[in-house]
mmCIF file of N, CA, C and O in Angstrom:
data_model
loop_
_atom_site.group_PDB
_atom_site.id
_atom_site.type_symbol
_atom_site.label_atom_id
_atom_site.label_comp_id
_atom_site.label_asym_id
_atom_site.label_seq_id
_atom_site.Cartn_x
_atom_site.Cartn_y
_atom_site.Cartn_z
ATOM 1 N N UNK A 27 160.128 157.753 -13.128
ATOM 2 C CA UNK A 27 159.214 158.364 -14.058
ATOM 3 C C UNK A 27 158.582 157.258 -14.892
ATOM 4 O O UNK A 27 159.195 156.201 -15.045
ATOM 5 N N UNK A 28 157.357 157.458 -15.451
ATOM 6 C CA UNK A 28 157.187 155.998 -15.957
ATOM 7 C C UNK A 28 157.508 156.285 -17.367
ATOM 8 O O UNK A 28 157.821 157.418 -17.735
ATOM 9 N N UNK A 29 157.443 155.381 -18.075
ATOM 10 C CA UNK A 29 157.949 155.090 -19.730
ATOM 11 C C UNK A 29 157.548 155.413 -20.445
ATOM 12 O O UNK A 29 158.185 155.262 -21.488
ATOM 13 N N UNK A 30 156.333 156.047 -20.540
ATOM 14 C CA UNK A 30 155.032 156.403 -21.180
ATOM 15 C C UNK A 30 155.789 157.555 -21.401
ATOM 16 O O UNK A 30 156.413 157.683 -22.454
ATOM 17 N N UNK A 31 155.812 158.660 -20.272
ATOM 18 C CA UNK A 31 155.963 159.810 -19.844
ATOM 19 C C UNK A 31 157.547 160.332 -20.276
ATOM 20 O O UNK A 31 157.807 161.405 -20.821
ATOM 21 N N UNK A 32 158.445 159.360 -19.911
ATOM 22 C CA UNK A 32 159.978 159.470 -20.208
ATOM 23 C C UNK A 32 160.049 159.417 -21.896
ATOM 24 O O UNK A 32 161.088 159.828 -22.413
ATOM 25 N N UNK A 33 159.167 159.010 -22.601
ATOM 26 C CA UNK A 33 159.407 158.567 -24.074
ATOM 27 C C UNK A 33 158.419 159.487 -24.508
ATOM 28 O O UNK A 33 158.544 159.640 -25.723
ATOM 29 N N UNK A 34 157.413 160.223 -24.005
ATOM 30 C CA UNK A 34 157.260 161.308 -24.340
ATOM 31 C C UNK A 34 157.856 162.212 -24.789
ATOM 32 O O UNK A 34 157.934 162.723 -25.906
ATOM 33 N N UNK A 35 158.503 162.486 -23.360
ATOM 34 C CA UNK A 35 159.323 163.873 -23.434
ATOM 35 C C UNK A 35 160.643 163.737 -24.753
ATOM 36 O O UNK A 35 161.020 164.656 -25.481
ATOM 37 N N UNK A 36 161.047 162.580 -24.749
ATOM 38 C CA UNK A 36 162.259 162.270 -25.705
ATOM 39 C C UNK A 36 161.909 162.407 -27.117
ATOM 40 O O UNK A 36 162.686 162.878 -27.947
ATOM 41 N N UNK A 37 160.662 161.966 -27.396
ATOM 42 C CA UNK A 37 160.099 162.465 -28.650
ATOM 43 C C UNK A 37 159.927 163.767 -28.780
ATOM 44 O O UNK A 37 160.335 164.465 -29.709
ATOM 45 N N UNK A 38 159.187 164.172 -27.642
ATOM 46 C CA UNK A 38 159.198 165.795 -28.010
ATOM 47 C C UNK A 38 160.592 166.676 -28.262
ATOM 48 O O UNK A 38 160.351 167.773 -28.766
ATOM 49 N N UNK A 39 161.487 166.508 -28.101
ATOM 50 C CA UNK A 39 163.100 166.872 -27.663
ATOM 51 C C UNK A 39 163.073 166.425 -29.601
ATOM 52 O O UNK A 39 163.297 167.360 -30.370
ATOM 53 N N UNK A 40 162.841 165.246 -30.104
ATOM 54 C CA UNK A 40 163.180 164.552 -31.870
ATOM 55 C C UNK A 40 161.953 165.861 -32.274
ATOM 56 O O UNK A 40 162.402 166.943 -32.651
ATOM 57 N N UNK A 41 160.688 165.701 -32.183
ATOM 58 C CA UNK A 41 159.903 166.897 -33.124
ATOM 59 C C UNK A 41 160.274 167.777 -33.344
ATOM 60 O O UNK A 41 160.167 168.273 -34.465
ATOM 61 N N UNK A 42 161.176 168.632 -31.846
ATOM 62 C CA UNK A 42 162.094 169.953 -32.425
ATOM 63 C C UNK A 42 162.892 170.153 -33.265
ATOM 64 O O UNK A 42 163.034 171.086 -34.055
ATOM 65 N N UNK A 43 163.561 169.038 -33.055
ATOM 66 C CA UNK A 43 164.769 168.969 -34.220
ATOM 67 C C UNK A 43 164.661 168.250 -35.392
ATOM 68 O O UNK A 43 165.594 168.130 -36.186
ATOM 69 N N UNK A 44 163.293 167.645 -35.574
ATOM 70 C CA UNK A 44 163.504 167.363 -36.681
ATOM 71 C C UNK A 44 163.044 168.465 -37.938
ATOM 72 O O UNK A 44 162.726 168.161 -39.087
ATOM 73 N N UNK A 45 163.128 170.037 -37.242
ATOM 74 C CA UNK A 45 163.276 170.580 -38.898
ATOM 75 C C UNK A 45 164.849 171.139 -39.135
ATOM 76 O O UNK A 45 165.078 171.643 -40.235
ATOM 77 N N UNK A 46 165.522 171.097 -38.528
ATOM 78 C CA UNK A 46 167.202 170.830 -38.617
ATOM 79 C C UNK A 46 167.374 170.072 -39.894
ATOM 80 O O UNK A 46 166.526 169.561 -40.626
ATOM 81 N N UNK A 47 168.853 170.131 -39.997
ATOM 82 C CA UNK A 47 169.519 169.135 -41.455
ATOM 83 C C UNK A 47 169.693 167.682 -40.423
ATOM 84 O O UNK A 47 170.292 167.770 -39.351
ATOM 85 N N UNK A 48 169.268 166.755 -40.760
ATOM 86 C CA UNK A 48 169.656 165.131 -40.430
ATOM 87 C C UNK A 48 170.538 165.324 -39.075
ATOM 88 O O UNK A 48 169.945 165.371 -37.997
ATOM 89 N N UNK A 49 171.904 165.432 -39.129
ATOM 90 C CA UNK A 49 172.755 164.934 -38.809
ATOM 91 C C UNK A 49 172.768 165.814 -36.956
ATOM 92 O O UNK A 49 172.825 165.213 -35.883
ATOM 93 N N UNK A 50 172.701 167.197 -37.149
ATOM 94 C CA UNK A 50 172.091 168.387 -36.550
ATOM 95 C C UNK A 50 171.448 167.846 -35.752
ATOM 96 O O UNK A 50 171.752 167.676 -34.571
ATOM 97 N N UNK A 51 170.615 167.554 -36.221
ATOM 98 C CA UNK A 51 168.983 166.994 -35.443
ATOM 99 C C UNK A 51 169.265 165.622 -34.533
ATOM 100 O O UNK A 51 168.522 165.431 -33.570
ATOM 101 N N UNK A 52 170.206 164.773 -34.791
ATOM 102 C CA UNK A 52 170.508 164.406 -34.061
ATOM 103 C C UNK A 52 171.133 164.599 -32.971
ATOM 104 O O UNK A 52 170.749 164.139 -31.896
ATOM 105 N N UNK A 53 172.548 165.560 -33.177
ATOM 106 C CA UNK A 53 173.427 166.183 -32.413
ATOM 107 C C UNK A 53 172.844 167.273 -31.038
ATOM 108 O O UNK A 53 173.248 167.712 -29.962
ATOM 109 N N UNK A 54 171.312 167.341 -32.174
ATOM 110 C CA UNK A 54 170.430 168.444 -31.298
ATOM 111 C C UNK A 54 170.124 167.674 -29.868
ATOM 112 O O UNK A 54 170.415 168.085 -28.745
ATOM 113 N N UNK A 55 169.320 166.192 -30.289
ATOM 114 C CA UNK A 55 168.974 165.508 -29.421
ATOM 115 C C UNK A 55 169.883 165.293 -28.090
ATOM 116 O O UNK A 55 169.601 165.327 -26.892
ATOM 117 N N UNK A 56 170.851 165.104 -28.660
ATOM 118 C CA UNK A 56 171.836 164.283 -27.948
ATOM 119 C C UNK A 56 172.347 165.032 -26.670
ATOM 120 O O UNK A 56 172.482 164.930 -25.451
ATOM 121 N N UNK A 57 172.529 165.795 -27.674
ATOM 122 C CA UNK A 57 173.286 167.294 -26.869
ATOM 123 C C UNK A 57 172.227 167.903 -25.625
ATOM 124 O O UNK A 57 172.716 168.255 -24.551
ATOM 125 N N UNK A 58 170.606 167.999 -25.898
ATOM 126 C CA UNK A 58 169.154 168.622 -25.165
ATOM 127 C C UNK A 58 169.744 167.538 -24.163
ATOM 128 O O UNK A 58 170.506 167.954 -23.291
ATOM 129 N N UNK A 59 169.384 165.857 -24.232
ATOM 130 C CA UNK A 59 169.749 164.972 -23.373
ATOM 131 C C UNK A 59 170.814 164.939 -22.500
ATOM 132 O O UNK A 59 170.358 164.785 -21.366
ATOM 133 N N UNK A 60 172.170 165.020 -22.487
ATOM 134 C CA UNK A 60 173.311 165.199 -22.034
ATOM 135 C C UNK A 60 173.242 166.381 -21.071
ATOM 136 O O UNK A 60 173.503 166.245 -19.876
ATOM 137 N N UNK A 61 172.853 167.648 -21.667
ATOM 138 C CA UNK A 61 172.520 168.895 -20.856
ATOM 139 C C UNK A 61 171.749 169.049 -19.745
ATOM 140 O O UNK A 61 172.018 169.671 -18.717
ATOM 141 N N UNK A 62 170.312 168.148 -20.163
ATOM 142 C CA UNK A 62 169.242 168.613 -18.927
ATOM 143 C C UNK A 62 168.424 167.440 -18.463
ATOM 144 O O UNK A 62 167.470 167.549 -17.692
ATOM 145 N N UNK A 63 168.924 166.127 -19.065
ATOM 146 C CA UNK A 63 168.758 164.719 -18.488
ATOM 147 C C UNK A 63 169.591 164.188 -17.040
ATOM 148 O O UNK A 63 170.807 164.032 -17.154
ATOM 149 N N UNK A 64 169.044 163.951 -15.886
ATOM 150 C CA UNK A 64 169.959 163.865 -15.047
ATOM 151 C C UNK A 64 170.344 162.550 -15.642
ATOM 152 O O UNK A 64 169.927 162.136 -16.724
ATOM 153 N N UNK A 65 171.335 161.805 -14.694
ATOM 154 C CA UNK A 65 171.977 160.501 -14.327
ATOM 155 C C UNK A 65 170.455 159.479 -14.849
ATOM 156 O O UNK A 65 170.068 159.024 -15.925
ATOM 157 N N UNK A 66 169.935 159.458 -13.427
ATOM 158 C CA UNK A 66 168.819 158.333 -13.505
ATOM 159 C C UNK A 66 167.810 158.606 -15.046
ATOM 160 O O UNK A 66 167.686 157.549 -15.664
ATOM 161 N N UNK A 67 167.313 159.458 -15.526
ATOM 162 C CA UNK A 67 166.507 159.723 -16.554
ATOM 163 C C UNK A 67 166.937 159.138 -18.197
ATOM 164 O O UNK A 67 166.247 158.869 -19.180
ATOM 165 N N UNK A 68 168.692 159.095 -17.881
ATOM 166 C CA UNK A 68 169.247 158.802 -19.295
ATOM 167 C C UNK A 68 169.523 157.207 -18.827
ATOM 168 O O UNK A 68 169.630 156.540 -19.856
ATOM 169 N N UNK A 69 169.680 156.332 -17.577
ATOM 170 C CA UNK A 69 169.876 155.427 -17.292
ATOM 171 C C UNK A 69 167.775 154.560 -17.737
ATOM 172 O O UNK A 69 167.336 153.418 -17.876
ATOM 173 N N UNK A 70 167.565 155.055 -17.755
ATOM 174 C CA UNK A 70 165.786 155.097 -17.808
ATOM 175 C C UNK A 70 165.508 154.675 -19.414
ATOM 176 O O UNK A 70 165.061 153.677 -19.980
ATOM 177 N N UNK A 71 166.013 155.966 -19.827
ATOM 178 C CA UNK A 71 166.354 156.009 -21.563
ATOM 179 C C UNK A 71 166.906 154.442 -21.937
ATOM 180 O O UNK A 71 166.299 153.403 -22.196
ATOM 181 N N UNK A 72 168.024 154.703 -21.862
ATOM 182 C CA UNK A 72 168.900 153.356 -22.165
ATOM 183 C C UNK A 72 168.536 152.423 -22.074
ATOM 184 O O UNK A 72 168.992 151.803 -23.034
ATOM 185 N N UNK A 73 167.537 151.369 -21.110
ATOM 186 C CA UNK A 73 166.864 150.440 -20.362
ATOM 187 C C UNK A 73 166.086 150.489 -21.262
ATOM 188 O O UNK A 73 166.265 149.559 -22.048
ATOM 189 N N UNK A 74 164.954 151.419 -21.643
ATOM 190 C CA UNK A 74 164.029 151.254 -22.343
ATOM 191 C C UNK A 74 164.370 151.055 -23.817
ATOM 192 O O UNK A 74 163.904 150.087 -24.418
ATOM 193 N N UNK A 75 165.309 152.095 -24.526
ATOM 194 C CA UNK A 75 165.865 151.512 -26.013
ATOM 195 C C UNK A 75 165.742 150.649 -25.956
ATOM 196 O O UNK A 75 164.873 150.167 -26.683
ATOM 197 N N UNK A 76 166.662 149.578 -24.865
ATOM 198 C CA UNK A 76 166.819 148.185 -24.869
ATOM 199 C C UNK A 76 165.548 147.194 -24.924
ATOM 200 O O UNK A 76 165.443 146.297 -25.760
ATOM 201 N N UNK A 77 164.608 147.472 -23.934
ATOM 202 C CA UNK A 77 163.497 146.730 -24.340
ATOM 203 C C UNK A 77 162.500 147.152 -25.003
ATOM 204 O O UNK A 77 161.716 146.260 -25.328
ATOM 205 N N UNK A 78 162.170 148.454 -25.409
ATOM 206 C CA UNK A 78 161.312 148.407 -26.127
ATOM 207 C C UNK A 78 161.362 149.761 -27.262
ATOM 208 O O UNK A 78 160.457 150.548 -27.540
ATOM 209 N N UNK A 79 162.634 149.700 -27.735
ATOM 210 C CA UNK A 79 162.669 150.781 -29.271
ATOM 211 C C UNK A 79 161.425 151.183 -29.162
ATOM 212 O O UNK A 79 161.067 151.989 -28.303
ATOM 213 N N UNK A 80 160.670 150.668 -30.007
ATOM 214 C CA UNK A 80 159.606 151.416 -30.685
ATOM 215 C C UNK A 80 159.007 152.355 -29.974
ATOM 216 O O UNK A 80 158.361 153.122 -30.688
ATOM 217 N N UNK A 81 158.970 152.601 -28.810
ATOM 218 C CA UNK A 81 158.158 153.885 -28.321
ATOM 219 C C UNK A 81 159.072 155.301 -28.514
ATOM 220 O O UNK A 81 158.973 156.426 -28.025
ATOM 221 N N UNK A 82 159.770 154.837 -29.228
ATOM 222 C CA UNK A 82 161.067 155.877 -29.233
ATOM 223 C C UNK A 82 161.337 156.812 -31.046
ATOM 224 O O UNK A 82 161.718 156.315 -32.105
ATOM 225 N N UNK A 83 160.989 158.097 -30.761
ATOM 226 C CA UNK A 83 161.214 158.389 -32.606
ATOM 227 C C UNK A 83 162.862 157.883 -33.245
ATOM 228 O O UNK A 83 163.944 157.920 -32.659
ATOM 229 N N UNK A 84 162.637 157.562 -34.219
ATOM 230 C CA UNK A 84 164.392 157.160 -35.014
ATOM 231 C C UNK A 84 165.165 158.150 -34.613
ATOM 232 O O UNK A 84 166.312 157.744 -34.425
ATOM 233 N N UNK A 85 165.009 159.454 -34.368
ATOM 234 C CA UNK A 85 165.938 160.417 -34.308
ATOM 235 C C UNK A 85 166.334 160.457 -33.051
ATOM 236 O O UNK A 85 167.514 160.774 -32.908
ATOM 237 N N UNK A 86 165.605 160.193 -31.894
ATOM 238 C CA UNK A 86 165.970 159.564 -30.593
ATOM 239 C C UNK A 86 166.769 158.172 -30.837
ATOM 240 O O UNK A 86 167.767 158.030 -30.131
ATOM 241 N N UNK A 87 166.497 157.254 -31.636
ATOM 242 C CA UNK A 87 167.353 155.860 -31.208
ATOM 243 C C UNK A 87 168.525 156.359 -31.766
ATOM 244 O O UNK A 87 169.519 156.016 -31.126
ATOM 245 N N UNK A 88 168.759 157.079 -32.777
ATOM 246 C CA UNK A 88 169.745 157.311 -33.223
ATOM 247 C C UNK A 88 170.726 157.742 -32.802
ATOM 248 O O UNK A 88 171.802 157.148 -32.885
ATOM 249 N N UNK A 89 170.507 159.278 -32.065
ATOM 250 C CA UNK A 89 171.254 159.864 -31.075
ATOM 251 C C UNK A 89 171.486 159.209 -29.390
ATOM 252 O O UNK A 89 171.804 159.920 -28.437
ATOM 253 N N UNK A 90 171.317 158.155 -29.336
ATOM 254 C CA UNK A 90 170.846 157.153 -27.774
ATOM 255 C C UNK A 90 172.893 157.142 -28.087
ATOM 256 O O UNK A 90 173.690 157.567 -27.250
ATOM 257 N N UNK A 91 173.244 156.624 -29.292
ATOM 258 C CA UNK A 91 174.877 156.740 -29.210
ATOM 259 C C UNK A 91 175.248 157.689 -28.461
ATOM 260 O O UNK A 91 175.989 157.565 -27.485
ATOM 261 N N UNK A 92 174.842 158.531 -28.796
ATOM 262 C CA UNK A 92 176.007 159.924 -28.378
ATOM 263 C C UNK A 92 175.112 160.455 -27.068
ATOM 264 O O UNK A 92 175.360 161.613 -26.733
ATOM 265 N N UNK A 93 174.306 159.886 -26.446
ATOM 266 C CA UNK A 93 174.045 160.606 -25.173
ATOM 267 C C UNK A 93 174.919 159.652 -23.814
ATOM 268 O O UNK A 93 174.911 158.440 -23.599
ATOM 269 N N UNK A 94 175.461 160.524 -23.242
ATOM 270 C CA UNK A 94 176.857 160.212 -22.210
ATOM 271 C C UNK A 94 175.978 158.838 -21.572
ATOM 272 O O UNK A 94 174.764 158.654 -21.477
ATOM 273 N N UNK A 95 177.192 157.944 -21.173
ATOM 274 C CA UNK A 95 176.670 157.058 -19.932
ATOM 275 C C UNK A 95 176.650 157.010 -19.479
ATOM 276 O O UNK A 95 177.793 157.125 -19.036
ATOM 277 N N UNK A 96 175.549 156.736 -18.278
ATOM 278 C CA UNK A 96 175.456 156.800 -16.924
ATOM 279 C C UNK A 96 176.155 155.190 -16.472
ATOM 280 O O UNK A 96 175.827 154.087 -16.907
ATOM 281 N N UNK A 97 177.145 155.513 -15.520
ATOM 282 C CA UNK A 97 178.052 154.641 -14.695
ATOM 283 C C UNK A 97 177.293 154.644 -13.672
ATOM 284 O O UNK A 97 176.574 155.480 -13.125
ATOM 285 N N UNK A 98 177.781 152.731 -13.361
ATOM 286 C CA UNK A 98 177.125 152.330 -12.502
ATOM 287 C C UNK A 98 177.423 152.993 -11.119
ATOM 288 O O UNK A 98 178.481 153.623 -11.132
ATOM 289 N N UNK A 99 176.794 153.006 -10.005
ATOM 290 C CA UNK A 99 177.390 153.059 -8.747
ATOM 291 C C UNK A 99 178.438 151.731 -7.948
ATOM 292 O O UNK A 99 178.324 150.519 -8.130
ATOM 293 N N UNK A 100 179.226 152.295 -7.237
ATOM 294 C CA UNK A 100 180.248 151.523 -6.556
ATOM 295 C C UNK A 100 179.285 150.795 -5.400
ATOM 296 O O UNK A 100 178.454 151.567 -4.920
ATOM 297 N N UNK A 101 179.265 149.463 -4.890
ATOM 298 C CA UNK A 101 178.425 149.206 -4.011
ATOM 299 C C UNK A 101 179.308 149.257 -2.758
ATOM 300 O O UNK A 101 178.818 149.048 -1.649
#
């Protein structure tokens, strides 16, 4: 998926929740991600935090903790 598009959708997932209380709104995120993010999409996520935060709302980097990790494959 490209990055543009993947950091879209992840923001849109933070606009919902951000009329929640703080903490919520994160848990919201995390939790939307974990649920209906496959494997590769949250491995996508992660990669990108890493290089380039800023396309990402705070309430997404925030909750990037608590969304599960995708393990590598066995070669």
């Amino acid at each position: 998926m490209s990055p543009d598009k993947l950091a879209r959708m992840a923001n849109q997932i933070a606009t919902f929740f951000k009329s929640r209380p703080h903490q919520e709104g994160v848990d919201g995120v995390a939790g939307h991600l974990n649920d209906f993010w496959e494997p590769r999409m949250r491995a996508q996520l992660f990669e990108l935090l890493k290089t380039n935060p800023d396309m990402f709302d705070p309430l997404v980097q925030e909750a990037a903790s608590k969304v599960r990790p995708v393990e590598a494959k066995a070669s």
